mmCIF file of C-alpha atoms in Angstrom:
data_model
loop_
_atom_site.group_PDB
_atom_site.id
_atom_site.type_symbol
_atom_site.label_atom_id
_atom_site.label_comp_id
_atom_site.label_asym_id
_atom_site.label_seq_id
_atom_site.Cartn_x
_atom_site.Cartn_y
_atom_site.Cartn_z
ATOM 1 C CA MET A 1 -6.207 -76.419 104.751
ATOM 2 C CA LEU A 2 -9.518 -76.571 105.179
ATOM 3 C CA GLY A 3 -11.068 -78.417 102.592
ATOM 4 C CA THR A 4 -14.418 -79.401 103.768
ATOM 5 C CA PHE A 5 -16.828 -76.734 102.133
ATOM 6 C CA ALA A 6 -16.101 -76.109 98.171
ATOM 7 C CA LEU A 7 -17.920 -72.928 98.434
ATOM 8 C CA THR A 8 -18.319 -69.516 96.406
ATOM 9 C CA PHE A 9 -19.595 -66.459 98.031
ATOM 10 C CA SER A 10 -21.082 -63.242 95.659
ATOM 11 C CA PHE A 11 -18.840 -59.848 96.025
ATOM 12 C CA ALA A 12 -20.430 -56.993 94.391
ATOM 13 C CA CYS A 13 -18.564 -53.523 94.705
ATOM 14 C CA GLY A 14 -14.808 -53.294 95.616
ATOM 15 C CA PRO A 15 -13.124 -51.963 98.498
ATOM 16 C CA SER A 16 -13.987 -48.963 101.116
ATOM 17 C CA ASP A 17 -12.501 -46.616 103.678
ATOM 18 C CA SER A 18 -15.129 -47.026 105.752
ATOM 19 C CA MET A 19 -18.343 -48.510 106.707
ATOM 20 C CA THR A 20 -19.797 -44.794 105.239
ATOM 21 C CA GLY A 21 -16.611 -43.684 103.664
ATOM 22 C CA SER A 22 -16.342 -43.448 100.105
ATOM 23 C CA SER A 23 -15.463 -46.695 97.906
ATOM 24 C CA GLU A 24 -12.341 -46.449 96.564
ATOM 25 C CA ALA A 25 -11.196 -47.251 92.782
ATOM 26 C CA SER A 26 -10.809 -50.643 91.476
ATOM 27 C CA THR A 27 -7.739 -52.111 89.951
ATOM 28 C CA ASN A 28 -8.656 -54.801 88.759
ATOM 29 C CA ALA A 29 -9.965 -55.571 84.665
ATOM 30 C CA ASP A 30 -13.601 -55.217 84.280
ATOM 31 C CA ASP A 31 -14.052 -57.905 86.858
ATOM 32 C CA ASP A 32 -17.533 -56.126 86.165
ATOM 33 C CA ASP A 33 -20.195 -57.427 85.374
ATOM 34 C CA ASP A 34 -21.806 -54.440 82.385
ATOM 35 C CA ASP A 35 -21.146 -51.525 80.402
ATOM 36 C CA ASP A 36 -23.314 -49.510 82.387
ATOM 37 C CA ASP A 37 -22.390 -46.250 83.785
ATOM 38 C CA ASP A 38 -22.419 -47.219 87.590
ATOM 39 C CA ASP A 39 -20.416 -49.423 90.444
ATOM 40 C CA ASP A 40 -20.392 -52.824 89.960
ATOM 41 C CA ASN A 41 -18.082 -55.576 90.932
ATOM 42 C CA ALA A 42 -17.320 -58.745 89.805
ATOM 43 C CA THR A 43 -18.036 -61.192 92.115
ATOM 44 C CA THR A 44 -15.835 -63.842 93.898
ATOM 45 C CA SER A 45 -15.806 -66.704 95.554
ATOM 46 C CA ALA A 46 -15.062 -68.297 98.979
ATOM 47 C CA MET A 47 -12.226 -70.297 99.607
ATOM 48 C CA THR A 48 -12.978 -74.358 99.887
ATOM 49 C CA ASP A 49 -9.557 -73.755 102.396
ATOM 50 C CA PRO A 50 -10.249 -70.185 103.754
ATOM 51 C CA SER A 51 -7.141 -69.206 104.851
ATOM 52 C CA ALA A 52 -6.188 -69.648 101.292
ATOM 53 C CA GLY A 53 -8.253 -66.641 99.363
ATOM 54 C CA GLY A 54 -6.521 -63.616 99.083
ATOM 55 C CA SER A 55 -5.731 -59.883 97.885
ATOM 56 C CA MET A 56 -2.518 -57.983 98.885
ATOM 57 C CA GLY A 57 -4.245 -54.201 98.752
ATOM 58 C CA VAL A 58 -2.707 -53.254 96.221
ATOM 59 C CA THR A 59 -3.500 -50.243 94.927
ATOM 60 C CA SER A 60 -4.225 -48.812 91.553
ATOM 61 C CA ASN A 61 -6.216 -48.678 87.931
ATOM 62 C CA GLY A 62 -5.369 -51.599 86.211
ATOM 63 C CA ASP A 63 -7.948 -52.696 84.005
ATOM 64 C CA GLY A 64 -5.483 -52.764 80.450
ATOM 65 C CA ASP A 65 -8.132 -50.817 78.919
ATOM 66 C CA GLY A 66 -6.648 -47.790 78.665
ATOM 67 C CA ASP A 67 -9.880 -46.049 79.690
ATOM 68 C CA GLY A 68 -8.455 -44.818 83.326
ATOM 69 C CA ASP A 69 -11.451 -46.400 85.174
ATOM 70 C CA GLY A 70 -10.011 -49.387 85.734
ATOM 71 C CA ASP A 71 -12.921 -52.199 84.858
ATOM 72 C CA GLY A 72 -11.041 -52.885 81.550
ATOM 73 C CA ASP A 73 -14.154 -52.516 79.404
ATOM 74 C CA GLY A 74 -13.009 -49.416 77.941
ATOM 75 C CA ASP A 75 -16.075 -47.607 78.871
ATOM 76 C CA GLY A 76 -14.574 -45.171 80.665
ATOM 77 C CA ASP A 77 -17.610 -45.928 83.865
ATOM 78 C CA GLY A 78 -15.505 -46.876 86.531
ATOM 79 C CA ASP A 79 -16.989 -50.566 86.951
ATOM 80 C CA CYS A 80 -16.684 -52.546 90.526
ATOM 81 C CA ASP A 81 -14.030 -55.339 91.327
ATOM 82 C CA PHE A 82 -16.363 -57.834 92.051
ATOM 83 C CA ILE A 83 -19.321 -58.290 89.599
ATOM 84 C CA CYS A 84 -22.693 -57.369 90.526
ATOM 85 C CA PRO A 85 -25.895 -56.935 88.382
ATOM 86 C CA THR A 86 -26.405 -53.656 86.721
ATOM 87 C CA ASP A 87 -27.399 -50.862 89.143
ATOM 88 C CA GLU A 88 -26.466 -52.536 92.148
ATOM 89 C CA PRO A 89 -28.996 -51.377 95.283
ATOM 90 C CA MET A 90 -27.152 -49.584 97.698
ATOM 91 C CA GLY A 91 -28.139 -50.453 101.081
ATOM 92 C CA SER A 92 -28.583 -49.514 104.690
ATOM 93 C CA PHE A 93 -25.814 -49.767 107.048
ATOM 94 C CA GLN A 94 -27.147 -50.679 110.265
ATOM 95 C CA CYS A 95 -24.371 -51.040 111.688
ATOM 96 C CA ASP A 96 -20.224 -52.029 111.136
ATOM 97 C CA PRO A 97 -19.821 -55.529 110.967
ATOM 98 C CA GLY A 98 -15.849 -54.763 111.144
ATOM 99 C CA LEU A 99 -16.058 -52.871 114.458
ATOM 100 C CA GLN A 100 -19.642 -54.724 115.857
ATOM 101 C CA ASP A 101 -21.143 -52.414 117.112
ATOM 102 C CA CYS A 102 -24.375 -53.850 118.003
ATOM 103 C CA ALA A 103 -25.837 -54.179 121.376
ATOM 104 C CA ASP A 104 -24.606 -57.292 123.984
ATOM 105 C CA GLY A 105 -26.396 -60.527 122.413
ATOM 106 C CA GLU A 106 -26.328 -59.473 118.837
ATOM 107 C CA LYS A 107 -23.900 -59.072 116.567
ATOM 108 C CA CYS A 108 -23.250 -57.246 112.846
ATOM 109 C CA THR A 109 -23.547 -59.222 109.923
ATOM 110 C CA PRO A 110 -24.314 -58.193 106.655
ATOM 111 C CA TYR A 111 -27.925 -59.287 104.638
ATOM 112 C CA VAL A 112 -29.335 -58.627 101.366
ATOM 113 C CA GLU A 113 -32.185 -56.432 101.907
ATOM 114 C CA GLU A 114 -33.042 -55.733 97.850
ATOM 115 C CA PRO A 115 -35.002 -58.617 96.858
ATOM 116 C CA GLY A 116 -34.240 -60.919 94.591
ATOM 117 C CA TYR A 117 -30.609 -59.004 95.026
ATOM 118 C CA CYS A 118 -27.538 -61.791 94.236
ATOM 119 C CA CYS A 119 -25.159 -60.708 97.404
ATOM 120 C CA VAL A 120 -25.407 -58.667 100.443
ATOM 121 C CA ASP A 121 -26.179 -55.375 100.259
ATOM 122 C CA SER A 122 -26.328 -53.913 103.294
ATOM 123 C CA THR A 123 -26.277 -54.478 107.628
ATOM 124 C CA HIS A 124 -28.046 -54.699 110.293
ATOM 125 C CA CYS A 125 -27.683 -56.387 113.965
ATOM 126 C CA GLN A 126 -29.275 -59.260 114.783
ATOM 127 C CA MET A 127 -28.825 -62.228 117.825
ATOM 128 C CA VAL A 128 -26.314 -63.928 118.323
ATOM 129 C CA ILE A 129 -27.525 -67.051 117.730
ATOM 130 C CA GLY A 130 -24.329 -70.314 117.631
ATOM 131 C CA GLU A 131 -20.189 -69.382 117.622
ATOM 132 C CA GLY A 132 -18.866 -71.103 114.569
ATOM 133 C CA GLN A 133 -15.326 -70.384 114.162
ATOM 134 C CA PHE A 134 -13.278 -69.020 111.235
ATOM 135 C CA GLY A 135 -13.417 -72.476 108.647
ATOM 136 C CA ASP A 136 -16.312 -74.375 111.105
ATOM 137 C CA PRO A 137 -19.357 -75.031 109.131
ATOM 138 C CA CYS A 138 -22.529 -72.948 109.382
ATOM 139 C CA ILE A 139 -26.095 -72.500 108.519
ATOM 140 C CA ARG A 140 -27.221 -69.075 106.876
ATOM 141 C CA ASP A 141 -31.238 -67.343 106.103
ATOM 142 C CA GLU A 142 -32.492 -64.607 104.851
ATOM 143 C CA ASN A 143 -30.816 -62.365 107.722
ATOM 144 C CA ASN A 144 -29.025 -64.143 109.998
ATOM 145 C CA ASP A 145 -26.105 -67.291 110.518
ATOM 146 C CA ASP A 146 -25.027 -69.315 113.715
ATOM 147 C CA CYS A 147 -21.107 -68.024 113.531
ATOM 148 C CA ALA A 148 -20.015 -66.310 115.754
ATOM 149 C CA VAL A 149 -19.876 -62.069 116.509
ATOM 150 C CA GLY A 150 -17.201 -60.858 113.948
ATOM 151 C CA LEU A 151 -17.583 -63.744 111.243
ATOM 152 C CA PHE A 152 -20.003 -64.142 108.357
ATOM 153 C CA CYS A 153 -21.055 -67.729 107.075
ATOM 154 C CA MET A 154 -20.626 -67.914 103.071
ATOM 155 C CA THR A 155 -22.578 -69.773 100.663
ATOM 156 C CA GLN A 156 -23.052 -70.328 97.511
ATOM 157 C CA THR A 157 -22.846 -66.032 96.635
ATOM 158 C CA SER A 158 -23.134 -64.021 100.061
ATOM 159 C CA GLY A 159 -26.454 -63.943 99.528
ATOM 160 C CA SER A 160 -27.511 -66.916 99.426
ATOM 161 C CA THR A 161 -29.174 -69.256 102.293
ATOM 162 C CA GLY A 162 -27.805 -72.796 103.111
ATOM 163 C CA GLU A 163 -25.095 -74.157 104.382
ATOM 164 C CA GLY A 164 -21.907 -72.041 104.154
ATOM 165 C CA VAL A 165 -18.262 -71.541 106.404
ATOM 166 C CA CYS A 166 -17.491 -69.567 108.974
ATOM 167 C CA LEU A 167 -15.436 -66.337 107.326
ATOM 168 C CA ASN A 168 -13.254 -63.811 109.044
ATOM 169 C CA LEU A 169 -15.256 -59.908 109.232
ATOM 170 C CA CYS A 170 -12.663 -57.375 109.414
ATOM 171 C CA ASP A 171 -12.203 -53.719 110.498
ATOM 172 C CA VAL A 172 -10.554 -51.949 107.287
ATOM 173 C CA ASN A 173 -9.809 -48.844 109.408
ATOM 174 C CA ASP A 174 -7.528 -51.890 111.678
ATOM 175 C CA ALA A 175 -4.244 -52.645 109.724
ATOM 176 C CA ASP A 176 -3.885 -55.963 112.229
ATOM 177 C CA SER A 177 -7.799 -56.706 111.868
ATOM 178 C CA CYS A 178 -7.007 -60.082 109.656
ATOM 179 C CA ALA A 179 -3.115 -61.351 112.072
ATOM 180 C CA ASN A 180 -5.673 -60.180 115.343
ATOM 181 C CA LYS A 181 -7.912 -63.760 114.038
ATOM 182 C CA GLY A 182 -5.500 -65.375 113.243
ATOM 183 C CA GLN A 183 -4.686 -64.816 109.047
ATOM 184 C CA ALA A 184 -1.503 -63.142 109.396
ATOM 185 C CA ASP A 185 -0.743 -63.266 105.276
ATOM 186 C CA ALA A 186 -4.193 -61.907 104.398
ATOM 187 C CA ASP A 187 -5.507 -58.117 103.968
ATOM 188 C CA CYS A 188 -9.023 -56.586 104.694
ATOM 189 C CA ILE A 189 -10.629 -56.172 102.048
ATOM 190 C CA ALA A 190 -14.629 -53.972 101.927
ATOM 191 C CA PHE A 191 -16.610 -55.990 99.350
ATOM 192 C CA ASN A 192 -19.858 -54.678 98.185
ATOM 193 C CA ASN A 193 -19.472 -50.631 98.788
ATOM 194 C CA GLY A 194 -17.660 -51.772 102.275
ATOM 195 C CA VAL A 195 -20.864 -53.832 103.312
ATOM 196 C CA LEU A 196 -18.506 -57.089 103.512
ATOM 197 C CA PRO A 197 -15.341 -56.887 104.468
ATOM 198 C CA LEU A 198 -13.886 -60.337 104.534
ATOM 199 C CA CYS A 199 -10.211 -61.219 105.695
ATOM 200 C CA GLU A 200 -8.164 -62.183 101.859
ATOM 201 C CA SER A 201 -4.568 -63.629 101.200
ATOM 202 C CA PRO A 202 -2.746 -63.059 98.044
ATOM 203 C CA CYS A 203 -2.310 -65.672 95.341
ATOM 204 C CA ASP A 204 -0.680 -65.494 91.449
ATOM 205 C CA PRO A 205 -3.140 -65.698 88.488
ATOM 206 C CA LEU A 206 -0.681 -66.541 86.133
ATOM 207 C CA ILE A 207 0.392 -69.258 87.578
ATOM 208 C CA GLN A 208 -2.321 -70.448 89.280
ATOM 209 C CA ASP A 209 -0.839 -71.695 92.786
ATOM 210 C CA CYS A 210 -4.044 -71.968 94.840
ATOM 211 C CA PRO A 211 -5.850 -75.157 96.504
ATOM 212 C CA ASP A 212 -7.458 -77.879 94.371
ATOM 213 C CA GLY A 213 -11.101 -76.625 92.963
ATOM 214 C CA GLN A 214 -10.514 -72.678 93.422
ATOM 215 C CA GLY A 215 -8.723 -70.612 90.770
ATOM 216 C CA CYS A 216 -6.785 -67.565 90.825
ATOM 217 C CA TYR A 217 -9.211 -64.623 90.051
ATOM 218 C CA ALA A 218 -9.185 -60.425 90.377
ATOM 219 C CA GLY A 219 -10.627 -59.553 93.390
ATOM 220 C CA GLY A 220 -9.959 -56.561 95.263
ATOM 221 C CA ASP A 221 -6.682 -54.539 94.306
ATOM 222 C CA SER A 222 -5.111 -58.107 93.867
ATOM 223 C CA PHE A 223 -5.980 -61.765 93.183
ATOM 224 C CA VAL A 224 -7.842 -63.872 95.521
ATOM 225 C CA CYS A 225 -8.491 -67.607 95.268
ATOM 226 C CA ALA A 226 -11.827 -68.553 94.932
ATOM 227 C CA VAL A 227 -13.510 -71.464 93.764
ATOM 228 C CA THR A 228 -14.554 -72.529 90.698
ATOM 229 C CA LEU A 229 -17.954 -72.748 89.840
ATOM 230 C CA ASP A 230 -19.546 -75.954 88.660
ATOM 231 C CA GLY A 231 -19.524 -75.790 84.176
ATOM 232 C CA ALA A 232 -17.781 -72.955 84.440
ATOM 233 C CA PRO A 233 -16.933 -71.622 80.613
ATOM 234 C CA PRO A 234 -13.510 -70.697 79.315
ATOM 235 C CA ASP A 235 -12.750 -68.218 76.413
ATOM 236 C CA ASN A 236 -15.577 -66.485 75.441
ATOM 237 C CA GLY A 237 -18.241 -67.820 77.449
ATOM 238 C CA GLU A 238 -21.279 -66.165 79.660
ATOM 239 C CA CYS A 239 -20.021 -64.978 82.841
ATOM 240 C CA TYR A 240 -21.849 -63.441 86.116
ATOM 241 C CA THR A 241 -18.747 -63.395 88.888
ATOM 242 C CA ILE A 242 -15.601 -63.682 88.492
ATOM 243 C CA GLN A 243 -15.051 -67.779 89.249
ATOM 244 C CA SER A 244 -17.520 -68.654 87.085
ATOM 245 C CA CYS A 245 -14.701 -68.611 84.839
ATOM 246 C CA LEU A 246 -12.613 -71.953 83.783
ATOM 247 C CA PRO A 247 -9.323 -70.831 86.150
ATOM 248 C CA GLY A 248 -6.420 -68.800 84.173
ATOM 249 C CA ASN A 249 -9.621 -66.635 82.404
ATOM 250 C CA VAL A 250 -10.960 -63.467 83.824
ATOM 251 C CA CYS A 251 -14.391 -62.650 83.394
ATOM 252 C CA VAL A 252 -15.003 -58.683 81.471
ATOM 253 C CA GLY A 253 -17.197 -56.455 80.068
ATOM 254 C CA SER A 254 -17.879 -57.633 76.214
ATOM 255 C CA GLY A 255 -16.830 -53.698 75.053
ATOM 256 C CA SER A 256 -13.180 -55.112 76.348
ATOM 257 C CA LEU A 257 -13.567 -57.990 73.697
ATOM 258 C CA GLU A 258 -13.485 -58.820 69.845
ATOM 259 C CA MET A 259 -16.565 -58.147 68.298
ATOM 260 C CA GLY A 260 -18.754 -60.916 68.141
ATOM 261 C CA THR A 261 -17.278 -63.267 69.817
ATOM 262 C CA CYS A 262 -19.513 -62.042 73.133
ATOM 263 C CA ALA A 263 -22.960 -63.290 73.458
ATOM 264 C CA SER A 264 -23.728 -61.079 76.654
ATOM 265 C CA GLU A 265 -22.640 -58.308 78.880
ATOM 266 C CA ARG A 266 -19.815 -60.330 80.427
ATOM 267 C CA CYS A 267 -17.306 -62.904 78.986
ATOM 268 C CA CYS A 268 -14.277 -65.094 79.774
ATOM 269 C CA THR A 269 -11.243 -64.070 78.756
ATOM 270 C CA PRO A 270 -7.189 -65.811 79.440
ATOM 271 C CA TRP A 271 -4.781 -64.148 81.903
ATOM 272 C CA CYS A 272 -1.955 -63.580 79.342
ATOM 273 C CA ASP A 273 1.958 -62.656 80.609
ATOM 274 C CA LEU A 274 3.413 -59.797 79.243
ATOM 275 C CA ASN A 275 6.861 -61.456 79.059
ATOM 276 C CA GLY A 276 5.248 -63.955 76.047
ATOM 277 C CA ASP A 277 4.322 -64.223 73.279
ATOM 278 C CA PRO A 278 1.226 -62.403 72.271
ATOM 279 C CA ASP A 279 -0.381 -64.668 69.921
ATOM 280 C CA ALA A 280 0.563 -67.528 72.020
ATOM 281 C CA GLN A 281 -1.543 -66.552 74.961
ATOM 282 C CA CYS A 282 -4.072 -64.976 73.071
ATOM 283 C CA PRO A 283 -6.291 -66.618 70.499
ATOM 284 C CA GLU A 284 -8.870 -63.652 69.240
ATOM 285 C CA PRO A 285 -6.861 -62.054 66.029
ATOM 286 C CA THR A 286 -7.515 -58.280 67.564
ATOM 287 C CA GLU A 287 -7.114 -59.380 70.849
ATOM 288 C CA ASP A 288 -2.858 -58.468 72.433
ATOM 289 C CA CYS A 289 -2.125 -59.333 75.862
ATOM 290 C CA VAL A 290 -2.507 -55.629 77.602
ATOM 291 C CA PRO A 291 -1.542 -54.729 81.273
ATOM 292 C CA TRP A 292 -3.792 -55.027 83.796
ATOM 293 C CA TYR A 293 -2.267 -52.363 85.668
ATOM 294 C CA GLU A 294 -2.214 -48.631 84.468
ATOM 295 C CA PRO A 295 1.741 -47.564 83.792
ATOM 296 C CA GLY A 296 3.792 -47.435 87.203
ATOM 297 C CA THR A 297 0.793 -49.078 89.016
ATOM 298 C CA ALA A 298 1.455 -52.851 89.555
ATOM 299 C CA PRO A 299 2.739 -54.166 92.346
ATOM 300 C CA PRO A 300 6.314 -56.181 91.809
ATOM 301 C CA GLN A 301 4.873 -59.519 92.187
ATOM 302 C CA HIS A 302 2.162 -58.443 89.267
ATOM 303 C CA GLU A 303 3.754 -56.176 86.786
ATOM 304 C CA ASP A 304 3.704 -59.508 84.241
ATOM 305 C CA VAL A 305 0.183 -59.712 84.138
ATOM 306 C CA GLY A 306 -2.098 -58.822 81.566
ATOM 307 C CA ALA A 307 -5.175 -60.100 79.918
ATOM 308 C CA CYS A 308 -6.319 -60.737 76.203
ATOM 309 C CA LEU A 309 -8.551 -58.079 75.539
ATOM 310 C CA VAL A 310 -8.370 -55.379 72.112
ATOM 311 C CA PRO A 311 -6.208 -52.745 72.585
ATOM 312 C CA ALA A 312 -7.626 -49.028 73.296
#
């Protein structure tokens, strides 16, 4: 396990078919940020051990709110998998980070085009300035990093600068993309409307089987290991990214929670076991252990996953 950098990275919008293709529906309950009408996501974080985080690429609409939009806030708006601020900017795609289709001596890297935005929202070609490999420490500035071609320097969020760790970019249209980069247990998940395709591996939110310092959080169509942000709150605490809740909790829109318990657009709520006693797992009187996935869509290993939400 690589444990040098306890870093988090903030994705924005969830998996997409290709860099220019349509974004697929989220499968996660309101790992989102708001109750608006956009497609914004919850954010995940990079792994202390880059080999530890993950998703299994399950396709479903698990959100537990009954509105069928996959976001868990009960508003029917289809918010994104990984938290993004309201009205996530749509940037430009000069190149495909999975295909690395830039000229010789250049690499395709995600960057922040929208001034002040938290997360990468666009891609462009930049000169190769380093040869950092998977798991190596790296430095990222506003436009580029010193990882090798085909890798991305993940810092505090995907749009942050400074020290980070090199993670593998991947091709969402190539089933062997991650295996070819030495991550045989990982799937390629394209975050931020396809801007940031990364190799991720699975975890279980009910048993929290990630390395120390990380939690198992909702991401992509399943669950990923993510480093918990410092000072992460428990149940009903305000959250911005999925890893800003304590492990064992998920960041959801306030409309999914008991009225008056969440003082912001998004708050943390516990994961729960659908086979367990909801009263023992969900502290708020009007909240129940609601299935994360729509009926019949949960993968076998996650059929028992629920979240403490107000039933639709």
